Short mmCIF file of C-alpha atoms and ligand atoms in Angstrom, two decimals:
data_model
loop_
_atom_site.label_atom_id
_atom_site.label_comp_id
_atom_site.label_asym_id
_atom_site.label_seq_id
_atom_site.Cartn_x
_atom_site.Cartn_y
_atom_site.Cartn_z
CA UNK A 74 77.03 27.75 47.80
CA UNK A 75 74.10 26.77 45.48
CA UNK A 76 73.08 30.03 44.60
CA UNK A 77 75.11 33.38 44.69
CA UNK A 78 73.53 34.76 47.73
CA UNK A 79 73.36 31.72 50.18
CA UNK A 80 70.50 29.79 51.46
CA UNK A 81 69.53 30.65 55.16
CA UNK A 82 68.02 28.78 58.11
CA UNK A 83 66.56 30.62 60.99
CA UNK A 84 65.80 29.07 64.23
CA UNK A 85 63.48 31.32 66.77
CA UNK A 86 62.52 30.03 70.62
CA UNK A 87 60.59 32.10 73.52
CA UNK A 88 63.00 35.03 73.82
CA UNK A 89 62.25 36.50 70.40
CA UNK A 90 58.87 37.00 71.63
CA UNK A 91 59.61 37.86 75.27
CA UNK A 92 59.57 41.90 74.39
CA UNK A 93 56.01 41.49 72.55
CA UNK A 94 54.67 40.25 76.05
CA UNK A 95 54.92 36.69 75.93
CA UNK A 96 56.93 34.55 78.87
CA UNK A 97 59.73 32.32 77.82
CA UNK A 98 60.14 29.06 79.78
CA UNK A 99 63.16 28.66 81.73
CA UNK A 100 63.93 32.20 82.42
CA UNK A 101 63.31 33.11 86.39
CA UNK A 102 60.03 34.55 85.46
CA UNK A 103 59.35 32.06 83.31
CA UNK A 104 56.43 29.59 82.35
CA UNK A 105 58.37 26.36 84.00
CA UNK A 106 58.48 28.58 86.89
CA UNK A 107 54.72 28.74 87.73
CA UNK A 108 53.93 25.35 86.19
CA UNK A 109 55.67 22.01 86.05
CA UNK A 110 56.60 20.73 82.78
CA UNK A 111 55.26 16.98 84.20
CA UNK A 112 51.75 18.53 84.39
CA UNK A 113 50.95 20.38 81.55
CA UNK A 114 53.48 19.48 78.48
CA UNK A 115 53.47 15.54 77.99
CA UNK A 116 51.02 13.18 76.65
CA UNK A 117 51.17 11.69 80.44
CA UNK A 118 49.85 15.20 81.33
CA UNK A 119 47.14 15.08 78.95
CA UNK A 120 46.05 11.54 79.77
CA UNK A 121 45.91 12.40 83.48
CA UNK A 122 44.32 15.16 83.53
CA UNK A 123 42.86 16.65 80.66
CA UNK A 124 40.82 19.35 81.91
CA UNK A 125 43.93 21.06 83.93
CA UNK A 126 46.33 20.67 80.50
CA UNK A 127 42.99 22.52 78.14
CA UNK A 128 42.93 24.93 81.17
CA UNK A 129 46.86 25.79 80.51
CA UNK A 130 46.25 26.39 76.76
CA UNK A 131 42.85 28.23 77.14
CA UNK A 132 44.50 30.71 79.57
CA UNK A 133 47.35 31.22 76.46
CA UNK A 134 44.78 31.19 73.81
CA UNK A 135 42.42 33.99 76.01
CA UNK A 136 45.58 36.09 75.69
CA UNK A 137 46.38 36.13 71.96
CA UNK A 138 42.56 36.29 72.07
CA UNK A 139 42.03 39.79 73.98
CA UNK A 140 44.93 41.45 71.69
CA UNK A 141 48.01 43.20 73.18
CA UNK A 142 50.09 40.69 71.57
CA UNK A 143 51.81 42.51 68.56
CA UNK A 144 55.09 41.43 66.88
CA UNK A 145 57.99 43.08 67.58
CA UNK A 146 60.72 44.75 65.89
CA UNK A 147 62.51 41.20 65.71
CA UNK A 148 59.49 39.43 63.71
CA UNK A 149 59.60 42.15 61.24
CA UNK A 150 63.32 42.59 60.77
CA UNK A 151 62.76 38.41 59.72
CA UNK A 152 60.25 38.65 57.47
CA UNK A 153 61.76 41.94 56.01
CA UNK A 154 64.82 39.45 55.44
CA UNK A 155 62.32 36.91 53.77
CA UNK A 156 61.28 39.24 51.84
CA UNK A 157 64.54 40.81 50.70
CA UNK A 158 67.22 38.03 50.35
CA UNK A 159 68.14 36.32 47.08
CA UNK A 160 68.76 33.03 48.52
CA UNK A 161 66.37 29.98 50.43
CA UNK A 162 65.04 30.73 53.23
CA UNK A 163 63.87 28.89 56.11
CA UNK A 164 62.54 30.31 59.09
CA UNK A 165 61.87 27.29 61.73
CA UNK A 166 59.90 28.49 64.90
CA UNK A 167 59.60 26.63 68.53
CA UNK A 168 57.22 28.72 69.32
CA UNK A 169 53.36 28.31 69.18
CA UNK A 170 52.50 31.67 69.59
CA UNK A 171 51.15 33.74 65.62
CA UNK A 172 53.59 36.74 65.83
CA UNK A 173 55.94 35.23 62.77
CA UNK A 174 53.21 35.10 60.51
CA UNK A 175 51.31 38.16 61.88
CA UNK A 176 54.99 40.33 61.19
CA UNK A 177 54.58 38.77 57.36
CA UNK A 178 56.91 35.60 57.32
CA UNK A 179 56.01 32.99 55.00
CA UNK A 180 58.02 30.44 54.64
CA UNK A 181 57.89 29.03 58.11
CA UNK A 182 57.91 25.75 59.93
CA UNK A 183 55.77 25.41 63.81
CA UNK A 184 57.52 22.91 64.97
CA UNK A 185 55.92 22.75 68.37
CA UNK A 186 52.97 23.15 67.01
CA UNK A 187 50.59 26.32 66.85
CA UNK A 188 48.35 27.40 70.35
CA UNK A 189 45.60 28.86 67.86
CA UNK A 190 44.93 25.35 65.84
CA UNK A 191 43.64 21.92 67.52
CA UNK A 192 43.34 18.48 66.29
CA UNK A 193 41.06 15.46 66.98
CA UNK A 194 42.94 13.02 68.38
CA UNK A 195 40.82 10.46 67.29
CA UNK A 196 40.36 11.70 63.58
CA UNK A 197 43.78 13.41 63.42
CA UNK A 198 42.21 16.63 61.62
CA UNK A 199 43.28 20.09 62.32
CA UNK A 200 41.50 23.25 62.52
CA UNK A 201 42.19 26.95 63.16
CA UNK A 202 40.77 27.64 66.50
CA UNK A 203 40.28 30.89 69.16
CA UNK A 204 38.18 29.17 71.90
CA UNK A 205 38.47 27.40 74.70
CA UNK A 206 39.24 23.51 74.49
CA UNK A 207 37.29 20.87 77.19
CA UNK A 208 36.30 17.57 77.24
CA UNK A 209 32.84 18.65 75.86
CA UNK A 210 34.34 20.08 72.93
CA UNK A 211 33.04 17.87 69.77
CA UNK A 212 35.44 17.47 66.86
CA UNK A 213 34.17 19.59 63.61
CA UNK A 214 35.27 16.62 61.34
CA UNK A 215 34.08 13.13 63.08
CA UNK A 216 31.54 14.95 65.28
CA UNK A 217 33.09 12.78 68.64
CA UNK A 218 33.88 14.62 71.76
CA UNK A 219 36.99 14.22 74.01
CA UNK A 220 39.21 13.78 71.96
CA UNK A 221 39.90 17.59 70.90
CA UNK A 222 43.29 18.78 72.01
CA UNK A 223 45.68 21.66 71.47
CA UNK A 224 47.73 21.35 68.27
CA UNK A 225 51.31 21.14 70.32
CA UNK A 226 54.27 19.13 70.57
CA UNK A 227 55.03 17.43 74.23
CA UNK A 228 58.00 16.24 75.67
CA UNK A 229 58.35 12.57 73.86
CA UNK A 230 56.05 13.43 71.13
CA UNK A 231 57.49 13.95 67.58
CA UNK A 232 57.91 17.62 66.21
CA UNK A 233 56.58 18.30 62.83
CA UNK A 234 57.93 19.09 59.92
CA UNK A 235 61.36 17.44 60.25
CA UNK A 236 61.51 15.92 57.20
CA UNK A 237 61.64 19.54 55.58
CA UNK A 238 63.86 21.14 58.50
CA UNK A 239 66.51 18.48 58.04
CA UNK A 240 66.44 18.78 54.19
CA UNK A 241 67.13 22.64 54.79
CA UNK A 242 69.64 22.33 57.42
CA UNK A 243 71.42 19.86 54.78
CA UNK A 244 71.82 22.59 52.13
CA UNK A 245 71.87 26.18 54.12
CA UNK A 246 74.95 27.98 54.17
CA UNK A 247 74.30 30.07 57.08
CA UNK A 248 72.20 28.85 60.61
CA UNK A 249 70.74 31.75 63.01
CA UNK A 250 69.41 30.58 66.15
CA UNK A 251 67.09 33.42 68.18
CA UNK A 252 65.96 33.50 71.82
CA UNK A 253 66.35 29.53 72.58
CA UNK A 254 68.37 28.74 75.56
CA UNK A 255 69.47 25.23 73.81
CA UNK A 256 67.74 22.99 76.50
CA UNK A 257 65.04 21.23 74.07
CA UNK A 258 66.19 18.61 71.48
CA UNK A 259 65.99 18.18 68.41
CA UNK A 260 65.92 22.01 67.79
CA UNK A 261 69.59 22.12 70.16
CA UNK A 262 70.94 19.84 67.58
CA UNK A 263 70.33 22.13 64.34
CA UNK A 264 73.39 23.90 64.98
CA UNK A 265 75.64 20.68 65.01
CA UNK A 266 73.09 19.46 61.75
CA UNK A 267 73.85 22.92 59.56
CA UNK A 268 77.87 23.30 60.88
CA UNK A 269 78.09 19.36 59.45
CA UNK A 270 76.94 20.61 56.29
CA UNK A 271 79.44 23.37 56.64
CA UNK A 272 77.22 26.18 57.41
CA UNK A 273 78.23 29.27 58.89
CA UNK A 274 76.62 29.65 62.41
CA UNK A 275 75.23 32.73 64.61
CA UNK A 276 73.48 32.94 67.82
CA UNK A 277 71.29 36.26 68.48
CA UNK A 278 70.48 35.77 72.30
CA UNK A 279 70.40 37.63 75.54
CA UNK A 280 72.78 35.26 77.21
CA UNK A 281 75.10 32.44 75.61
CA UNK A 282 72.94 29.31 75.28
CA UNK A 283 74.09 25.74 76.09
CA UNK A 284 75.22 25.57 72.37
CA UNK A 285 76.90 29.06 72.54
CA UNK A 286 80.49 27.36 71.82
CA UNK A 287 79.31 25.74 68.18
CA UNK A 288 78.39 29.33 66.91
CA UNK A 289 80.97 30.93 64.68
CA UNK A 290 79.80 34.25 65.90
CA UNK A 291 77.09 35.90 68.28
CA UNK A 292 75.31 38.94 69.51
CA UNK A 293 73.73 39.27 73.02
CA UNK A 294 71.21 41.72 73.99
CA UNK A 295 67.37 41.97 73.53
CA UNK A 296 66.26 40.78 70.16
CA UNK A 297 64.34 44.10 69.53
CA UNK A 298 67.69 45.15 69.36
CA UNK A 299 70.22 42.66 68.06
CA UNK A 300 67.94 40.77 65.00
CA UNK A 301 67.51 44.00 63.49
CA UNK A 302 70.61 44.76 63.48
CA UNK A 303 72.07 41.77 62.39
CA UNK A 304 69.88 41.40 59.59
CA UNK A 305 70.81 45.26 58.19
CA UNK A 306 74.14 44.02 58.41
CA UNK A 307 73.65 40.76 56.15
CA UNK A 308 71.23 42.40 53.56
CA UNK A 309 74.18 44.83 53.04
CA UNK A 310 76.62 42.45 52.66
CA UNK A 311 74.14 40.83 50.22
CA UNK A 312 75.88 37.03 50.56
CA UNK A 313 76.63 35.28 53.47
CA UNK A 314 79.76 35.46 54.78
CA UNK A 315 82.95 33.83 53.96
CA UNK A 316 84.51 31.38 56.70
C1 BJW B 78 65.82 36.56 75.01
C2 BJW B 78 65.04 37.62 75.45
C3 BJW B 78 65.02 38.75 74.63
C4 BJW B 78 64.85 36.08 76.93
N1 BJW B 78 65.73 38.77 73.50
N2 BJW B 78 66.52 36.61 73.89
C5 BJW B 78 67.68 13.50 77.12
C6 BJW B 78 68.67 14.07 76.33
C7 BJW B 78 68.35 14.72 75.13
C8 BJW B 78 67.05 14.80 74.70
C9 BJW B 78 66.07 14.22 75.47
C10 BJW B 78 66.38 13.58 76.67
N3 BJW B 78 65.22 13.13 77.22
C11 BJW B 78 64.20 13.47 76.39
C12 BJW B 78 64.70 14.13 75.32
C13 BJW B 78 63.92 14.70 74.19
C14 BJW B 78 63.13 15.92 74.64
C15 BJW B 78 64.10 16.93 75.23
O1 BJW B 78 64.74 17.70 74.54
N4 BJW B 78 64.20 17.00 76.54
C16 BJW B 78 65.16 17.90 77.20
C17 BJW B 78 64.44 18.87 78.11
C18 BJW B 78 66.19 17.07 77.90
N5 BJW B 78 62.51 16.45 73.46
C19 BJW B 78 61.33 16.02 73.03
O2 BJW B 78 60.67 15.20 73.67
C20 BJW B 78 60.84 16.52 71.70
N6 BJW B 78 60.52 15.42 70.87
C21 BJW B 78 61.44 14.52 70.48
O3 BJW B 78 62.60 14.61 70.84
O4 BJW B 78 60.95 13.53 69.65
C22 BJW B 78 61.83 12.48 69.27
C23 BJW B 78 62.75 12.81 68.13
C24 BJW B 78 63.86 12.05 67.92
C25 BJW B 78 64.73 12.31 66.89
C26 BJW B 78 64.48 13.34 66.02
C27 BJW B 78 63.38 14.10 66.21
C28 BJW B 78 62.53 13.84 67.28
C29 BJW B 78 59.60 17.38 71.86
C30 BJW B 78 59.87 18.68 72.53
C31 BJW B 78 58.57 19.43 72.81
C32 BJW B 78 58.79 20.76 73.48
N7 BJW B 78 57.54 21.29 73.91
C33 BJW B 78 57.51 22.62 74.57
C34 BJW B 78 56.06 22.91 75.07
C35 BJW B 78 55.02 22.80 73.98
C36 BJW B 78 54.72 24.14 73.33
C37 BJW B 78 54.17 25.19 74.30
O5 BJW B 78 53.40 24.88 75.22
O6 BJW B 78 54.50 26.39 74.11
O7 BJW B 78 57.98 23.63 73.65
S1 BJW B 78 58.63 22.73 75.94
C38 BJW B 78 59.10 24.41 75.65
O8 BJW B 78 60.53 24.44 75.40
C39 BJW B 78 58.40 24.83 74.36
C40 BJW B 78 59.52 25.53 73.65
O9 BJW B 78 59.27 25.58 72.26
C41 BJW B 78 60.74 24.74 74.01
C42 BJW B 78 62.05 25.49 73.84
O10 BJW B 78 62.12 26.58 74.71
P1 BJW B 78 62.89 27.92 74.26
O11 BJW B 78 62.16 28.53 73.14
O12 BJW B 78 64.32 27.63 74.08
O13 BJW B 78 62.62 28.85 75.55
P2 BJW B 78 63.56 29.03 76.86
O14 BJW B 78 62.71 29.69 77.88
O15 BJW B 78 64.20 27.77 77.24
O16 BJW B 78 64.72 30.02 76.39
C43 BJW B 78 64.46 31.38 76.05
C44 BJW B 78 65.78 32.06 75.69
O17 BJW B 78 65.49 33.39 75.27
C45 BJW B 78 66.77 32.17 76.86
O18 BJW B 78 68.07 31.77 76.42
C46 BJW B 78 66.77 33.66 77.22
O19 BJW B 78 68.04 34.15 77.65
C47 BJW B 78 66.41 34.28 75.89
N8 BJW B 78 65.73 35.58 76.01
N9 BJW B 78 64.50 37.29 76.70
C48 BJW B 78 66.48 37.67 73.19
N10 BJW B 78 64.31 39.85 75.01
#
């Protein structure tokens, strides 16, 4: 352990913020279920048709937008956790959405990307930004139009951030993963990553994942419920622990 307390990695997908009134994907009321993946979440998508992948986003955006959207008990038991322990810490999201931040986390990777940024494909800046996206939409940097597009990661595009991710996954002593069913690589490899550099692993889910068999130990039930919990118990124990 390279400090006395432990360094930690946490890994957080669509079901952390399912109870702050955002969908997950591949739940039965979830986002694959209303749209396919094929036209909204790959470059292909994009290329096809633009106007019907900006529409997808824009509806998202307008939500975070209008308010409603608050984190939950599970965003603020994290950064409470940040805060708190003695060791690293790491908190990788999946998700796009600004509830990690908005609870008070710091130290965090998006490494899907982030619905309230975009980026000029042509001039590869990114900016913050609450409005709608179109093909009209001129970039604030090169001044060209049509080339704007959400600041996301599709299927067969590269997340971000790996560099750092893998460099923390190499030293942590403990891995969390949080509301991710396990389906999308490489986030369903980090468990394999930190438990070959001998971490200890736990799953906080409300069902066993793909992965659920490479987790040392896990908790199911709503994360509202479970991350507190779970983090109470390891500020307690101060250290992660043994074995
Ligand atoms: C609760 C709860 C509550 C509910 N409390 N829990 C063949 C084999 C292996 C890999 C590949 C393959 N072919 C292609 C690939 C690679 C591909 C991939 O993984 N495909 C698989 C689907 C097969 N991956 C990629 O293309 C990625 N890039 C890549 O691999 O680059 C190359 C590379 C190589 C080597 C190293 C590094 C990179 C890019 C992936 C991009 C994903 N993009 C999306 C959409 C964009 C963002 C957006 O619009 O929001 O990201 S897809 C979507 O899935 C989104 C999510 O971040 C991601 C993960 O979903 P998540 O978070 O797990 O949600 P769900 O719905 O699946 O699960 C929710 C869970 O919560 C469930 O378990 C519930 O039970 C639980 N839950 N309520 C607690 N209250």
């Amino acid at each position: 352990m390279a400090n006395g307390a432990g360094s930690i990695v946490v890994l957080t997908g669509a079901g952390i913020s399912k109870e702050s009134g955002l969908s997950t994907f591949r739940d039965p009321d979830g986002i694959w279920a209303r749209v396919r993946v094929e036209d909204v979440a790959t470059p292909e998508a994009f290329a096809r048709d633009p106007e019907r992948v900006h529409e997808f986003y824009n509806m998202r955006r307008r939500r975070h937008r209008e308010g409603g959207i608050q984190p939950n008990a599970a965003h603020l038991a994290l950064a409470r956790l940040e805060t708190e322990w003695r060791g690293a810490f790491l908190l990788v999201t999946q998700n796009i959405d600004n509830l990690h931040e908005r609870a008070g986390s710091r130290n965090l990777v998006h490494m899907h990307g982030e619905m309230l940024k975009a980026r000029c494909a042509r001039c590869d800046s990114v900016r913050e930004w609450h409005e709608d996206l179109g093909l009209a939409t001129a970039c604030p940097a090169c001044g060209r139009a049509g080339d704007m597009r959400p600041h996301v990661v599709w299927f067969g595009e590269m997340p971000l951030e790996m560099d750092r991710i893998g460099a923390a996954l190499a030293a942590c002593d403990l891995f969390v993963s949080i509301g991710t069913s396990g389906n999308v690589y490489p986030a369903a490899g980090f468990v394999r990553e930190a438990r070959g550099a001998g971490a200890r692993t736990a799953e906080l889910n409300l069902e066993p994942s793909l992965g659920a068999s490479l987790f040392h130990q896990a908790s199911y039930g709503p994360a509202t419920r479970v991350v507190p919990e779970f983090v109470a118990s390891l500020l307690a124990a101060g250290a992660v622990p043994a074995g």
